[in-house]
Tab-separated table of C-alpha atoms and ligand atoms in Angstrom:
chain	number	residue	atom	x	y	z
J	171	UNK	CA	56.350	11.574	88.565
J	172	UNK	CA	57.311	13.170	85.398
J	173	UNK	CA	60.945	14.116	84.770
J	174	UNK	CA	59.660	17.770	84.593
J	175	UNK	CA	58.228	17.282	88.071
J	176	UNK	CA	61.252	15.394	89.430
J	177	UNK	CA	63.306	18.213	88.119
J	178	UNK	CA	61.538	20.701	90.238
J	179	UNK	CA	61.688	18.788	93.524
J	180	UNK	CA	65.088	18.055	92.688
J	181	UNK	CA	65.688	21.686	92.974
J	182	UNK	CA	63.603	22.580	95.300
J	183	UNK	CA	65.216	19.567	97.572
J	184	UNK	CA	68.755	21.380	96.646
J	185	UNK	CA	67.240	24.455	98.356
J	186	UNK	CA	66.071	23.213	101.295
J	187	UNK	CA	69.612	21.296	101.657
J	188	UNK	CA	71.616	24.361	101.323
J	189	UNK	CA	69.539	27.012	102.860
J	190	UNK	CA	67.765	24.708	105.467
J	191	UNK	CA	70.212	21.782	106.179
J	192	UNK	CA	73.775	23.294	105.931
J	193	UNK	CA	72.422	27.317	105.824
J	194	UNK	CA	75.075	27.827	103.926
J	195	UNK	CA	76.867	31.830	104.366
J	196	UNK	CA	77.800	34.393	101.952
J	197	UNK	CA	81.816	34.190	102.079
J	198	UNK	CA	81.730	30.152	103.510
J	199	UNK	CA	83.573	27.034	102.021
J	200	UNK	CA	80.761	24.245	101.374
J	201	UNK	CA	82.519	21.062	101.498
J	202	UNK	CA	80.509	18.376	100.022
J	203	UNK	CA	80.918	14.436	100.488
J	204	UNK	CA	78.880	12.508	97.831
J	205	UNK	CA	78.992	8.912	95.620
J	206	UNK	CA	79.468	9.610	91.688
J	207	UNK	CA	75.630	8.431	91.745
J	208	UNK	CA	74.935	12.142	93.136
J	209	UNK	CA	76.323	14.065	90.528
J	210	UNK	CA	73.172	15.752	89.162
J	211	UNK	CA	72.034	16.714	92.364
J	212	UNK	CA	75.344	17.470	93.613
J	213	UNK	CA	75.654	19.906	90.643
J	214	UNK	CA	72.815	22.153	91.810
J	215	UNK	CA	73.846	22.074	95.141
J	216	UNK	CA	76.848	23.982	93.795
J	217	UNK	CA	75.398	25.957	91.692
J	218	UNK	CA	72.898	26.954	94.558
J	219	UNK	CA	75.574	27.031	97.018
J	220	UNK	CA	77.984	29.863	94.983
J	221	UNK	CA	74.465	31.242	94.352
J	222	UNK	CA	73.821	32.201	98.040
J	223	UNK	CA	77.825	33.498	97.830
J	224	UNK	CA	79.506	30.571	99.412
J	225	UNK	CA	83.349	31.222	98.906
J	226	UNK	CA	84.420	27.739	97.486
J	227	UNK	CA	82.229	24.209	97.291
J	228	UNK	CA	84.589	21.496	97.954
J	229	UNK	CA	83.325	18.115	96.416
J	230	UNK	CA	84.527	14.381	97.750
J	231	UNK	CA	83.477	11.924	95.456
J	232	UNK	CA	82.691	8.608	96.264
J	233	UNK	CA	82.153	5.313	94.560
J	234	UNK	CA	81.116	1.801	95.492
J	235	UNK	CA	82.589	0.019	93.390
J	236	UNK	CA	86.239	1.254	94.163
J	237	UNK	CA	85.325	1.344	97.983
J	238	UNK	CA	84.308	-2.630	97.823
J	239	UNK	CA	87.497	-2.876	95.430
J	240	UNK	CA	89.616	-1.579	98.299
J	241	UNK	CA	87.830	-3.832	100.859
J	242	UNK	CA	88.593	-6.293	99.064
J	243	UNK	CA	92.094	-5.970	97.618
J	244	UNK	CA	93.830	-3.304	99.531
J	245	UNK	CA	96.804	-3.724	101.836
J	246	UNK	CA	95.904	-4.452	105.225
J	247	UNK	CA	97.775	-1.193	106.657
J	248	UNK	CA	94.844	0.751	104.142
J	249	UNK	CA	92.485	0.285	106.652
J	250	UNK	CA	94.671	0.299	109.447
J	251	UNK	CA	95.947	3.831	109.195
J	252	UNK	CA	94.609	6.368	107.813
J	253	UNK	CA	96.564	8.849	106.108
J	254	UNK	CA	97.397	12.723	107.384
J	255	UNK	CA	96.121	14.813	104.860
J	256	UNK	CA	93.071	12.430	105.409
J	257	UNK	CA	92.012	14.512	108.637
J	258	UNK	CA	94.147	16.950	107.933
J	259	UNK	CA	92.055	18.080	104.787
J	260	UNK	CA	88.739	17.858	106.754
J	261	UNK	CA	90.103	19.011	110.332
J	262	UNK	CA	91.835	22.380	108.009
J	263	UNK	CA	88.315	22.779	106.668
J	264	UNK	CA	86.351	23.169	109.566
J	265	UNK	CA	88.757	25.388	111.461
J	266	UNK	CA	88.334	28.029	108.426
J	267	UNK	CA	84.632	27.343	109.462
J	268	UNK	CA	83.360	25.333	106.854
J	269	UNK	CA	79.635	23.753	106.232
J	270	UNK	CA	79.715	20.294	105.426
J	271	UNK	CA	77.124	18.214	103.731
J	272	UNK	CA	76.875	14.555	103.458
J	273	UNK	CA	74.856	13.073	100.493
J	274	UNK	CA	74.426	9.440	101.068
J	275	UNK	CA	72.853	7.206	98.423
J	276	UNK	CA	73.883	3.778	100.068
J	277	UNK	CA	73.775	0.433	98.970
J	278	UNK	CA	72.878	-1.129	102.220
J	279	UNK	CA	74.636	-4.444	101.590
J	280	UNK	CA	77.462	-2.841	99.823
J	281	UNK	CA	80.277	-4.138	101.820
J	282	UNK	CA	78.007	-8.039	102.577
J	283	UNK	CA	80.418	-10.496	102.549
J	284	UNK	CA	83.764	-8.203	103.587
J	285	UNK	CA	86.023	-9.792	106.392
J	286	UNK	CA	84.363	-7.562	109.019
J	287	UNK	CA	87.673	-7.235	110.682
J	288	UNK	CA	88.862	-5.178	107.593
J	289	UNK	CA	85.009	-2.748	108.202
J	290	UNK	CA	86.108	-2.878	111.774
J	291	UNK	CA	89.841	-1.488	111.451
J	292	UNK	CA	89.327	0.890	108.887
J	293	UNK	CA	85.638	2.706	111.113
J	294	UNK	CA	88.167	2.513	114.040
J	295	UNK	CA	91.473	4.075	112.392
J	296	UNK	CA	89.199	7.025	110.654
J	297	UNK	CA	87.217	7.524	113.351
J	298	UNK	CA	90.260	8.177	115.181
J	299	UNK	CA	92.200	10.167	112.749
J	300	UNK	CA	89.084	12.376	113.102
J	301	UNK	CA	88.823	13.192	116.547
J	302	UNK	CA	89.410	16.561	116.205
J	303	UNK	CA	87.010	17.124	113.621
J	304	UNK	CA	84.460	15.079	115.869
J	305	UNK	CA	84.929	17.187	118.768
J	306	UNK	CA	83.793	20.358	117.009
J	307	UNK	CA	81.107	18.380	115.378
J	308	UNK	CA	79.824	17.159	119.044
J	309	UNK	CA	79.849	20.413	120.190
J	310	UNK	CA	77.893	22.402	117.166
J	311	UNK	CA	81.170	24.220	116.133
J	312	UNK	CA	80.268	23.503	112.706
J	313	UNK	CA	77.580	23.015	110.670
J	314	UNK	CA	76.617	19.811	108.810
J	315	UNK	CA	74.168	18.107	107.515
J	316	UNK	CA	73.292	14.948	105.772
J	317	UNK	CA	70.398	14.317	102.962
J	318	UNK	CA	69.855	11.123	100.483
J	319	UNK	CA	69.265	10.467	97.255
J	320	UNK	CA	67.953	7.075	95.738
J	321	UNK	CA	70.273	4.646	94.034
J	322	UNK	CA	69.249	1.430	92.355
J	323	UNK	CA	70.288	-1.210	94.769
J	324	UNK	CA	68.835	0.489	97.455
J	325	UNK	CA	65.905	1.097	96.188
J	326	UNK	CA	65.627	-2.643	95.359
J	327	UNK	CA	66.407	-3.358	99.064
J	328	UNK	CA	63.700	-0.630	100.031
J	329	UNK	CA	60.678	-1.683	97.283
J	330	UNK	CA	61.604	-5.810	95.958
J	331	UNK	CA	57.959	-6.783	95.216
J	332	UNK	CA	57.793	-3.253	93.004
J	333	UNK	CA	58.777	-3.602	89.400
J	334	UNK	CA	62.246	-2.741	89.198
J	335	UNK	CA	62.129	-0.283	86.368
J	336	UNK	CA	59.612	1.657	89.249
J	337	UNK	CA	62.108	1.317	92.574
J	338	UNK	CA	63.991	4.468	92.094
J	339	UNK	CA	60.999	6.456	91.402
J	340	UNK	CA	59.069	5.266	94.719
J	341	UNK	CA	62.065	6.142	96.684
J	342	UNK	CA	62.362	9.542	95.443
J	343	UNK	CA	58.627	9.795	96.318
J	344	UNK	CA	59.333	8.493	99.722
J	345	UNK	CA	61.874	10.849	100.673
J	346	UNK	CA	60.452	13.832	99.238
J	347	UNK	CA	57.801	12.997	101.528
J	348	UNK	CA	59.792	12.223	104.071
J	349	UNK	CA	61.586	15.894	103.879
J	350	UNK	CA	58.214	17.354	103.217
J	351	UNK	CA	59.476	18.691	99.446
J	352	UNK	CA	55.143	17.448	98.898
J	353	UNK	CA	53.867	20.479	100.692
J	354	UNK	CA	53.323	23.719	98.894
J	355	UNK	CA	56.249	25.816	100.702
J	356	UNK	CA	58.211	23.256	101.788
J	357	UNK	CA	60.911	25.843	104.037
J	358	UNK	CA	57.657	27.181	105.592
J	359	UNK	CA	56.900	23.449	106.738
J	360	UNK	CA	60.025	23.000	107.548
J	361	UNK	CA	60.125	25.854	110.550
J	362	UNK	CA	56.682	25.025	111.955
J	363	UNK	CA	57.551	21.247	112.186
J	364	UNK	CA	61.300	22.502	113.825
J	365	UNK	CA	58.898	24.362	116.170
J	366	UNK	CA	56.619	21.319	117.383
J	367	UNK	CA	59.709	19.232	118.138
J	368	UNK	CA	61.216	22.452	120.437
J	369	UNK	CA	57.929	22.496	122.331
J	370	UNK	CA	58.754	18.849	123.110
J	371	UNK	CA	61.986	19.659	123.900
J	372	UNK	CA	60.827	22.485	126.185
J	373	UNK	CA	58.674	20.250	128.423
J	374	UNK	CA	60.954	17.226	129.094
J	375	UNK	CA	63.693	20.374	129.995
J	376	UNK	CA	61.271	21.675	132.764
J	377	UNK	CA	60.553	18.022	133.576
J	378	UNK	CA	64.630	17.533	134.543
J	379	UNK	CA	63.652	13.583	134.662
J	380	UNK	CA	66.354	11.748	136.595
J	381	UNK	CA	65.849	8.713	134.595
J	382	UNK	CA	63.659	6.964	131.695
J	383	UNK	CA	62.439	3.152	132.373
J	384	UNK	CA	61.419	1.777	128.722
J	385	UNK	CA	59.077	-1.362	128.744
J	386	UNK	CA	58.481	-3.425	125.594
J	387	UNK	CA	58.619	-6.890	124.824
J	388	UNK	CA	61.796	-7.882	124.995
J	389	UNK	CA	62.911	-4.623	126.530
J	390	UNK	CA	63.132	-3.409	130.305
J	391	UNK	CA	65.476	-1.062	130.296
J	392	UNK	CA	66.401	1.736	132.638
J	393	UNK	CA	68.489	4.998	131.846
J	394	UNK	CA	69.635	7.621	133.908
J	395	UNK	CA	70.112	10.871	132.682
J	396	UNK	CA	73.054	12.950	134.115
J	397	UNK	CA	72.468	16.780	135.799
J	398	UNK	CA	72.141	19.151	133.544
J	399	UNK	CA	70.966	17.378	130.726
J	400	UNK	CA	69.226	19.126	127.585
J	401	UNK	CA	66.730	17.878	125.452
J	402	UNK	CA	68.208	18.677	121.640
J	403	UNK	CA	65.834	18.774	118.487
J	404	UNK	CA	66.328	18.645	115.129
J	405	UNK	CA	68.093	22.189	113.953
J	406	UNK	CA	71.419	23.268	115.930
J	407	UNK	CA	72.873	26.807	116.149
J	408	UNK	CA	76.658	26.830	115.266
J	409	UNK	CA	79.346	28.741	116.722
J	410	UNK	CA	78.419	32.126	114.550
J	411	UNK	CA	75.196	31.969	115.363
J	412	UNK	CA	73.879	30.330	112.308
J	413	UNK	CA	71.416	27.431	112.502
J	414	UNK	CA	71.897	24.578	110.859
J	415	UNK	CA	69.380	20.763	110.582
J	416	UNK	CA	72.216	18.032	110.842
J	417	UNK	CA	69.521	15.438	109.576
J	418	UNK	CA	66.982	15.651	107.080
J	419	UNK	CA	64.452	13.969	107.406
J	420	UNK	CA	64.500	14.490	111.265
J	421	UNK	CA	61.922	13.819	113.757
J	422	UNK	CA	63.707	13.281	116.782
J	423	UNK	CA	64.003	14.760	120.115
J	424	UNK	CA	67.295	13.817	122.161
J	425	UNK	CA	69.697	13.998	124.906
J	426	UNK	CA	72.383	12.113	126.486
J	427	UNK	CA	72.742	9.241	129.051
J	428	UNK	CA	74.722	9.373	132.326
J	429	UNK	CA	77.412	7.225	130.837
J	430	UNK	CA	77.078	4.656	133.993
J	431	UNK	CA	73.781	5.072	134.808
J	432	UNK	CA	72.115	2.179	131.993
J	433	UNK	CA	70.818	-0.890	133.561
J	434	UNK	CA	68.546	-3.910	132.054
J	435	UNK	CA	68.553	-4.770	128.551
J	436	UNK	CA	66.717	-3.611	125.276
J	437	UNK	CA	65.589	-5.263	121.714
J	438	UNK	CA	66.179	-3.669	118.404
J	439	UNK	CA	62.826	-2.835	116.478
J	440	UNK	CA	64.386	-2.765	112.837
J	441	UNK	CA	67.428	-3.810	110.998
J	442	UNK	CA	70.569	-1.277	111.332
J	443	UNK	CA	72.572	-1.195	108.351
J	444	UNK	CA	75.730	-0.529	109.348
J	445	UNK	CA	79.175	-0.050	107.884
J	446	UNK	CA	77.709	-2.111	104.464
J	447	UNK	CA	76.175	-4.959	106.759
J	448	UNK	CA	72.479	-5.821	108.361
J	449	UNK	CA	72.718	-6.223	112.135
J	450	UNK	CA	68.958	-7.522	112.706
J	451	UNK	CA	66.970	-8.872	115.844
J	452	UNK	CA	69.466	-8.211	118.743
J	453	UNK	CA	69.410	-7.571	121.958
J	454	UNK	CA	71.832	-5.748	124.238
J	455	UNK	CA	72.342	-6.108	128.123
J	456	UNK	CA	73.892	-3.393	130.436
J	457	UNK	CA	75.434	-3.263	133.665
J	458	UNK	CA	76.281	0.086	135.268
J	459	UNK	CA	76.035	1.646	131.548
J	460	UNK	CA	78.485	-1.179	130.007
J	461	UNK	CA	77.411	-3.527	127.456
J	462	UNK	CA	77.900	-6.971	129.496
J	463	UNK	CA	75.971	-9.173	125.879
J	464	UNK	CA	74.755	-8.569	122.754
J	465	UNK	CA	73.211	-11.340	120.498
J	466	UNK	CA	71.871	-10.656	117.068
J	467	UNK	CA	69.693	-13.330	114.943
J	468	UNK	CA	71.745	-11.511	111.669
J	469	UNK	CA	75.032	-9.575	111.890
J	470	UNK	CA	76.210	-10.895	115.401
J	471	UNK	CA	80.126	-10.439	114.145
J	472	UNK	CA	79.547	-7.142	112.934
J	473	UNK	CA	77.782	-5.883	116.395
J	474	UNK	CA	80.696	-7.380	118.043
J	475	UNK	CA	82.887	-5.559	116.431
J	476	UNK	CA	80.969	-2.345	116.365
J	477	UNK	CA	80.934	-2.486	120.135
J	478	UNK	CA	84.579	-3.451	120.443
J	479	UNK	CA	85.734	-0.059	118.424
J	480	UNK	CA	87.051	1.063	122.109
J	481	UNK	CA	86.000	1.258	125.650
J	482	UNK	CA	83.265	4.092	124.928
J	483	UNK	CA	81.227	1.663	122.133
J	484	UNK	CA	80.437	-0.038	124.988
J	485	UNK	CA	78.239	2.776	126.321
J	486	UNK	CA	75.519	4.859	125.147
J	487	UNK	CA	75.762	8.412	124.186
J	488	UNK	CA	72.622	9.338	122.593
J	489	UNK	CA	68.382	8.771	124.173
J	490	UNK	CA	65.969	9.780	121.250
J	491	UNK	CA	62.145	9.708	120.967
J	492	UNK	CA	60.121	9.581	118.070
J	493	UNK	CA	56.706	8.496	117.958
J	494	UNK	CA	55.044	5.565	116.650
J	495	UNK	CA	53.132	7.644	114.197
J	496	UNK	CA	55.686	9.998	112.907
J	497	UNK	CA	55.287	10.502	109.309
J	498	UNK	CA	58.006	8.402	108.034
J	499	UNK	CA	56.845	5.543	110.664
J	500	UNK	CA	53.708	5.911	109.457
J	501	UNK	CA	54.906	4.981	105.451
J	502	UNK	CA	55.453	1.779	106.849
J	503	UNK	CA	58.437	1.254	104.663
J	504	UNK	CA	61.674	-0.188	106.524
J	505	UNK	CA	64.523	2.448	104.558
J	506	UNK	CA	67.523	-0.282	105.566
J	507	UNK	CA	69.097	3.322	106.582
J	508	UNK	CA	69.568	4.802	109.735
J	509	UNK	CA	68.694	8.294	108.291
J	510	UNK	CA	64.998	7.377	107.630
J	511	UNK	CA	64.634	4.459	110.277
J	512	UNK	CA	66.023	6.250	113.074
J	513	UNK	CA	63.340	9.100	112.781
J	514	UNK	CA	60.484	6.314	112.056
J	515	UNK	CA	61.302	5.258	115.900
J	516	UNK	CA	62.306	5.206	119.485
J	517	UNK	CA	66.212	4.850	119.375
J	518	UNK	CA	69.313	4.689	121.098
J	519	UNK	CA	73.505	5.269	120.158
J	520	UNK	CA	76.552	3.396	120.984
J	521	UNK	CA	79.601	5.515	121.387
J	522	UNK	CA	80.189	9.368	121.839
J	523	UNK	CA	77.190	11.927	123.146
J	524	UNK	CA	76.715	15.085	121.864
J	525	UNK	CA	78.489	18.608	123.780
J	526	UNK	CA	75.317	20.218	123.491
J	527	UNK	CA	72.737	18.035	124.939
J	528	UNK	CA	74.506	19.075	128.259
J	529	UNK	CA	74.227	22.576	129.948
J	530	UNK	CA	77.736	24.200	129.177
J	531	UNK	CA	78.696	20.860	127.301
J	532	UNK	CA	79.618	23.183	124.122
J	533	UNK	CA	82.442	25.046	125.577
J	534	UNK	CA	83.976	21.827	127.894
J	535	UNK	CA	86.869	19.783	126.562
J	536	UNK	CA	86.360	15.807	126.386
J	537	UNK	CA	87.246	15.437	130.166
J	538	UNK	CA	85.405	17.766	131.502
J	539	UNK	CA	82.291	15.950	129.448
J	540	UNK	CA	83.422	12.726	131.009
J	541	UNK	CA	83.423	14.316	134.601
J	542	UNK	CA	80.054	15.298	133.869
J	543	UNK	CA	78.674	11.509	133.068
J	544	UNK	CA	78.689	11.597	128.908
J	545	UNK	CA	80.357	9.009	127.226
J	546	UNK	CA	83.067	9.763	124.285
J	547	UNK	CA	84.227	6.985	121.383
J	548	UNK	CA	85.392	6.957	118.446
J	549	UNK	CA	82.073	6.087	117.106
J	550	UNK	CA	78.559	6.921	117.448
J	551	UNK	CA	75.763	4.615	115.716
J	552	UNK	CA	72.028	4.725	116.054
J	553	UNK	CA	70.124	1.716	116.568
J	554	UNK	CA	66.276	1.661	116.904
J	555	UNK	CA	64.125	0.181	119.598
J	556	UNK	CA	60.625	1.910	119.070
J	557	UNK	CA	57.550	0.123	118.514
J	558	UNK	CA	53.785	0.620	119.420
J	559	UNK	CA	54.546	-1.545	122.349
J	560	UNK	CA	56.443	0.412	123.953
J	561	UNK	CA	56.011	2.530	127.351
J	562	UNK	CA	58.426	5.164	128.881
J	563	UNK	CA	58.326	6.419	132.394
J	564	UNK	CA	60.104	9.576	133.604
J	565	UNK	CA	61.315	9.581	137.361
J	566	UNK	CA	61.494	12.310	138.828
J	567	UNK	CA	63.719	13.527	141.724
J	568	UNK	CA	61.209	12.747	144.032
J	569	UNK	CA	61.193	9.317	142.897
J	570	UNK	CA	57.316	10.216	140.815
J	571	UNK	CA	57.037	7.626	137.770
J	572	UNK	CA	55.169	9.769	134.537
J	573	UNK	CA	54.419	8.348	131.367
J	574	UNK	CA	56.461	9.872	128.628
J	575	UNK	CA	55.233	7.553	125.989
J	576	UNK	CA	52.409	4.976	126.111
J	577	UNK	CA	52.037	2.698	123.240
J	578	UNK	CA	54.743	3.939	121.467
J	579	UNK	CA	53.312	7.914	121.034
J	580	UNK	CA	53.837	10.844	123.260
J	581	UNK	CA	51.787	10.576	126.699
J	582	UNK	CA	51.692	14.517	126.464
V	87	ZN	ZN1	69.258	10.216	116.858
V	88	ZN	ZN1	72.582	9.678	116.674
C-alpha cells in the first residue's frame, strides 16, 4: 500500500465510522475515546464529524505508557474508586444524547505482568461507577460504536514471522478487509451484508428455540434461552430512531441466555485478551447457569478474577453465532482482540445481556430484566468457542432437536 492509497482508505474508513458506525446527527455531541497513537485518524473523524454538523466532538485521549505507569505506581485507592466527574462526564454526555466512538489500537499484553488484583479492582470500580451509562448502553439508548486502528506492538503480536518494518502495514490491510473498506462502495457493502445477517436473525426469531445444545471437542454444553428472546444483528436503532453498528467489523448474530438455564461445560477456541492479559485454553463448567470451574492452560488468575467481578460474571449474558467461514475467520489470522476474534467465531459473554435482545427489554428497568431470566454485571466480556467442529441443535417447544450449525457453518 502506498501512503497515497492508505490515505484514501484512511478516509474512507473515517466515513464509514462516522456515518455507518456512530451515524453521527446534525446538532449531536460526538464523544470520542482514543490512544495518542490515533491521532491522525482521530483528526478526520472530527473533521468529518463537524462536517456532517455534529454540535461538539469530545476527544479522550489515551496512552499506554501512562496507563501501565499508573498500574504500576498509583495509589491503591486509584483503582479502587473511581472518581465522580469520571461517570459523571460520560453519564452527562449521554443524557444530552451523545454518540460515542471507541477507537482501540491495543497492545494486547500491555498490562502482562500487572498484579491482576490491581486490573481486577480498577474493571470492577469503573464498571460500577458506570452503571448508569451501561444501562442506556444495554438498552440502545445511545449510540456507540467501536473501530481499530493498528499500532506497532500489536501488530507484532498479530504478524511475528513478518518483517517488522511490514507489521503495521499488513494489519491495516487486514482490517480494511475486515470492514470491507477493499470493495468499491464500501457503505453499499456495508447495508447488503447488515441485510444477510437480519435474514438470519429473522429465521431463528420464527424458530423461538427453547434452547441451543453445542457439541465440540471439549464442549457439551446446553443453553436455554428465556421467552421472548430476540435474535440481535450487527446495526441497532437508538432511541431517536437513528441506527447505529456498535462493532465494526461485525459478523455476528445474538441473543441472550436464560440467566439459570446453562448446563455442561464449554472450551475456548482462541486466546481472549483481556484487560492487558492472554487468558488461553480454558474451559468453563456450569450448573443451573453459574460458573461452578474454570481452568485455563494461560491466564488462570486473570479468569478468576474476571469471573469474580460480582455475582452476575458468573453467568452468561450474551449467545452469538458466526460461522466458520466468515470472512475474517477465513484470514486465518488470530487478531489477539476480541473485536476481530469474536466475529471470526462461535462465542459466548460473561456478565450483563443486552435490553434489546429481549421483547420489551428496551423500556424495562434492571429488575424487571432479571424477572425475565437475563443476567446483569458489572461486566460483559466475549470469549470464543467456535471451531469447524462444532454442532448446534435448536430444541424446540415440542422437544424437536434441528441443526443450527453443523461443522461449524450455518445448517440453513
Ligand atoms: Zn458478541
Ligand atoms: Zn458481546
Amino acid at each position: 500500500m502506498t501512503q497515497t492509497e492508505l490515505q484514501s482508505k484512511l478516509s474512507k474508513y473515517a466515513d464509514l465510522a462516522v456515518q455507518i458506525g456512530v451515524n453521527v446527527q446534525p446538532g449531536q455531541i460526538l464523544v470520542v475515546n482514543a490512544p495518542i497513537s490515533a491521532a491522525e485518524f482521530v483528526h478526520l473523524i472530527t473533521a468529518k464529524a463537524y462536517a456532517i454538523g455534529a454540535s461538539q466532538v469530545k476527544v479522550n485521549w489515551s496512552d499506554e505508557f501512562i496507563t501501565r505507569q499508573q498500574f504500576e505506581h498509583a495509589a491503591p485507592e486509584v483503582f479502587t474508586k473511581a472518581p465522580t466527574w469520571y461517570a459523571g462526564e460520560v453519564t452527562e454526555f449521554a443524557e444530552n444524547g451523545a454518540a460515542f466512538l471507541n477507537v482501540i489500537a491495543e497492545n494486547p499484553d500491555a498490562l502482562k505482568g500487572i498484579d491482576p488484583e490491581r486490573i481486577a479492582n480498577f474493571q470492577k470500580t469503573r464498571g460500577a461507577a458506570l452503571t448508569k451509562y451501561r444501562e442506556m448502553q444495554m438498552s440502545d439508548k445511545v449510540s456507540w460504536s467501536i473501530v481499530a486502528i493498528p499500532s506497532q506492538p500489536w501488530a507484532d503480536k498479530v504478524f511475528p514471522d513478518v518483517p517488522e518494518e511490514e507489521r503495521v502495514d499488513k494489519l491495516w490491510e487486514a482490517i480494511f478487509h475486515t470492514v470491507r473498506l477493499d470493495r468499491e462502495d464500501p457503505v453499499a457493502a456495508w447495508q447488503e451484508h447488515l441485510d444477510t445477517l437480519e435474514q438470519k436473525a429473522d429465521v431463528l426469531n420464527a424458530k423461538k428455540y427453547k434452547s441451543l445444545h453445542y457439541i465440540a471437542p471439549g464442549t457439551d454444553l446446553s443453553i436455554e434461552l428465556p421467552e421472548g428472546h430476540i435474535w440481535a444483528q450487527g446495526d441497532s436503532i437508538n432511541a431517536k430512531g437513528h441506527s447505529f453498528v456498535a462493532n465494526m467489523p461485525t459478523e455476528e448474530v445474538f441473543t441472550a441466555p436464560k440467566k439459570t438455564g446453562v448446563n455442561g461445560t464449554v472450551r475456548s477456541t482462541k486466546p481472549l485478551s483481556y484487560g492487558g492479559n492472554i487468558i488461553d485454553g480454558f474451559s468453563i463448567t456450569f450448573e443451573q447457569g453459574r460458573i461452578t470451574s474454570v481452568s485455563a492452560e494461560q491466564g488462570q488468575e486473570a479468569l478468576e478474577y474476571l469471573i469474580s467481578l460480582d455475582e452476575g460474571a458468573k453467568y452468561l449474558g450474551e449467545v452469538a453465532l458466526v460461522p466458520h467461514n466468515s470472512p475474517i475467520s477465513d484470514s486465518n489470522i488470530l487478531y489477539f482482540n476480541t473485536l476481530f476474534d469474536e466475529n471470526a467465531s462461535n462465542h459466548l459473554a460473561i456478565g450483563t445481556a443486552y435490553a434489546f435482545c429481549l421483547e420489551g427489554g428496551k423500556e424495562m428497568n434492571q429488575d424487571e430484566l432479571i424477572a425475565h431470566g437475563l443476567n446483569t454485571s458489572v461486566t460483559h466480556v466475549d470469549f470464543m468457542i467456535g471451531s469447524a467442529e462444532m454442532d448446534i441443535y435448536g430444541i424446540t417447544a415440542d422437544g424437536t432437536r434441528e441443526p443450527v450449525f453443523l461443522k461449524g457453518n450455518w445448517a440453513f
